[in-house]
GROMACS .gro file of C-alpha atoms in nm:
model
  142
    1MET     CA    1  10.915  12.808   5.420
    2GLN     CA    2  10.993  12.428   5.359
    3VAL     CA    3  10.985  12.128   5.531
    4GLU     CA    4  11.280  11.907   5.587
    5SER     CA    5  11.098  11.574   5.389
    6VAL     CA    6  11.218  11.259   5.185
    7GLN     CA    7  10.957  10.997   5.015
    8THR     CA    8  11.074  10.668   4.958
    9PHE     CA    9  10.950  10.288   4.908
   10GLY     CA   10  11.014   9.958   4.968
   11ARG     CA   11  10.886   9.640   4.796
   12LYS     CA   12  10.845   9.326   4.802
   13LYS     CA   13  10.678   9.062   4.603
   14THR     CA   14  10.365   9.293   4.472
   15ALA     CA   15  10.343   9.412   4.828
   16VAL     CA   16  10.466   9.821   4.839
   17ALA     CA   17  10.550  10.033   5.123
   18VAL     CA   18  10.589  10.456   5.038
   19ALA     CA   19  10.798  10.615   5.332
   20TYR     CA   20  10.727  11.031   5.391
   21CYS     CA   21  10.999  11.073   5.645
   22LYS     CA   22  10.978  11.440   5.739
   23LYS     CA   23  11.093  11.656   6.081
   24GLY     CA   24  10.905  11.584   6.385
   25LYS     CA   25  10.817  11.415   6.731
   26GLY     CA   26  10.918  11.078   6.680
   27LEU     CA   27  10.580  10.916   6.550
   28ILE     CA   28  10.569  10.582   6.252
   29LYS     CA   29  10.243  10.548   6.167
   30VAL     CA   30  10.113  10.270   5.851
   31ASN     CA   31   9.800  10.339   5.715
   32GLY     CA   32   9.717  10.649   5.953
   33SER     CA   33   9.755  10.374   6.287
   34PRO     CA   34  10.115  10.343   6.487
   35ILE     CA   35  10.343  10.103   6.458
   36GLU     CA   36  10.252   9.971   6.792
   37LEU     CA   37   9.906   9.813   6.672
   38LEU     CA   38  10.036   9.629   6.383
   39GLN     CA   39   9.927   9.288   6.227
   40PRO     CA   40  10.034   9.009   6.241
   41GLU     CA   41  10.148   9.034   6.642
   42ILE     CA   42  10.427   8.764   6.495
   43LEU     CA   43  10.557   8.955   6.228
   44ARG     CA   44  10.561   9.289   6.428
   45TYR     CA   45  10.880   9.247   6.564
   46LYS     CA   46  11.019   9.240   6.167
   47VAL     CA   47  10.913   9.619   6.155
   48PHE     CA   48  11.084   9.726   6.454
   49GLU     CA   49  11.387   9.588   6.344
   50PRO     CA   50  11.522   9.896   6.175
   51ILE     CA   51  11.418  10.065   6.402
   52LEU     CA   52  11.572   9.867   6.744
   53LEU     CA   53  11.893   9.801   6.487
   54LEU     CA   54  12.019  10.224   6.461
   55GLY     CA   55  11.828  10.325   6.861
   56ARG     CA   56  11.508  10.547   6.951
   57HIS     CA   57  11.685  10.826   6.995
   58ARG     CA   58  11.736  10.778   6.562
   59PHE     CA   59  11.443  10.826   6.509
   60ALA     CA   60  11.291  11.079   6.791
   61ASP     CA   61  11.288  11.397   6.558
   62VAL     CA   62  11.191  11.233   6.263
   63ASP     CA   63  10.833  11.170   6.189
   64ILE     CA   64  10.761  10.881   5.940
   65ARG     CA   65  10.387  10.798   5.774
   66ILE     CA   66  10.370  10.508   5.558
   67ARG     CA   67  10.089  10.411   5.324
   68VAL     CA   68  10.089  10.039   5.215
   69LYS     CA   69   9.913   9.856   4.928
   70GLY     CA   70   9.909   9.533   4.732
   71GLY     CA   71  10.073   9.238   4.836
   72GLY     CA   72   9.982   8.985   5.127
   73TYR     CA   73  10.048   9.046   5.490
   74THR     CA   74  10.425   8.911   5.489
   75SER     CA   75  10.524   9.041   5.203
   76GLN     CA   76  10.365   9.453   5.294
   77ILE     CA   77  10.567   9.330   5.646
   78TYR     CA   78  10.881   9.337   5.483
   79ALA     CA   79  10.797   9.661   5.231
   80ILE     CA   80  10.701   9.861   5.505
   81ARG     CA   81  11.059   9.744   5.750
   82GLN     CA   82  11.241   9.879   5.373
   83ALA     CA   83  11.048  10.161   5.403
   84ILE     CA   84  11.159  10.325   5.736
   85ALA     CA   85  11.523  10.203   5.630
   86LYS     CA   86  11.574  10.303   5.337
   87SER     CA   87  11.395  10.625   5.476
   88LEU     CA   88  11.544  10.689   5.750
   89VAL     CA   89  11.893  10.668   5.556
   90ALA     CA   90  11.815  10.908   5.278
   91TYR     CA   91  11.672  11.192   5.541
   92PHE     CA   92  12.031  11.120   5.735
   93ALA     CA   93  12.224  11.218   5.391
   94LYS     CA   94  11.989  11.536   5.306
   95TYR     CA   95  11.969  11.697   5.614
   96VAL     CA   96  12.208  11.577   5.871
   97ASP     CA   97  12.486  11.433   5.766
   98GLU     CA   98  12.756  11.203   5.551
   99GLN     CA   99  12.901  11.062   5.852
  100GLN     CA  100  12.576  10.948   6.048
  101LYS     CA  101  12.474  10.855   5.696
  102LYS     CA  102  12.715  10.633   5.636
  103GLU     CA  103  12.692  10.430   5.959
  104ILE     CA  104  12.394  10.348   5.947
  105LYS     CA  105  12.400  10.228   5.656
  106GLU     CA  106  12.676  10.017   5.749
  107LYS     CA  107  12.475   9.863   6.055
  108LEU     CA  108  12.146   9.805   5.838
  109LEU     CA  109  12.333   9.616   5.616
  110GLU     CA  110  12.557   9.389   5.792
  111TYR     CA  111  12.248   9.346   5.984
  112ASP     CA  112  11.986   9.191   5.687
  113ARG     CA  113  12.068   9.357   5.326
  114SER     CA  114  11.714   9.360   5.236
  115LEU     CA  115  11.629   9.595   5.495
  116LEU     CA  116  11.801   9.843   5.174
  117VAL     CA  117  11.788   9.628   4.866
  118ALA     CA  118  11.512   9.466   4.699
  119ASP     CA  119  11.428   9.148   4.636
  120PRO     CA  120  11.417   9.078   4.264
  121ARG     CA  121  11.229   8.713   4.289
  122ARG     CA  122  10.880   8.735   4.154
  123CYS     CA  123  10.648   8.446   4.059
  124GLU     CA  124  10.655   8.283   3.803
  125PRO     CA  125  10.345   8.298   3.539
  126LYS     CA  126  10.127   7.929   3.472
  127LYS     CA  127  10.233   7.770   3.095
  128PHE     CA  128  10.033   7.534   2.973
  129GLY     CA  129  10.007   7.159   2.946
  130GLY     CA  130  10.063   7.159   3.343
  131ARG     CA  131   9.869   7.261   3.702
  132ALA     CA  132  10.226   7.523   3.738
  133ALA     CA  133  10.484   7.739   3.637
  134ARG     CA  134  10.724   7.401   3.608
  135ALA     CA  135  10.508   7.096   3.661
  136ARG     CA  136  10.363   6.875   3.444
  137PHE     CA  137  10.118   6.706   3.355
  138GLN     CA  138  10.164   6.359   3.419
  139LYS     CA  139  10.170   6.162   3.060
  140SER     CA  140  10.008   5.805   3.040
  141TYR     CA  141  10.104   5.589   2.750
  142ARG     CA  142   9.739   5.363   2.730
   0.00000   0.00000   0.00000
């Protein structure tokens, strides 16, 4: 018998979080440790946003395991929250019903589009003739 599962990813800058969502009892783990112990503490609320928005009852019968790599801690947090939101939408689309999936998707998009859609902005590479991507060295005439 095959396990009901979906795999999705979240991205922010160079951080990539892969969420594996399967039928279970409401566990959410990030790199093997519970989501409640996530550091830094100030940004922990950001990760709980999709859960608080949709209510714990939607997460009660699914287990989500997340692997996250790259980026700094802020972009990792944003990648995790996107992976959680996308995995729940994908799970509901595949195994529950289309109507509930639509409700979830609309609620998430209404709150914050970055929960489902990745931000395409990247760091611009440095060029010669200056100390940064756009800043040039000061010009002197004598």
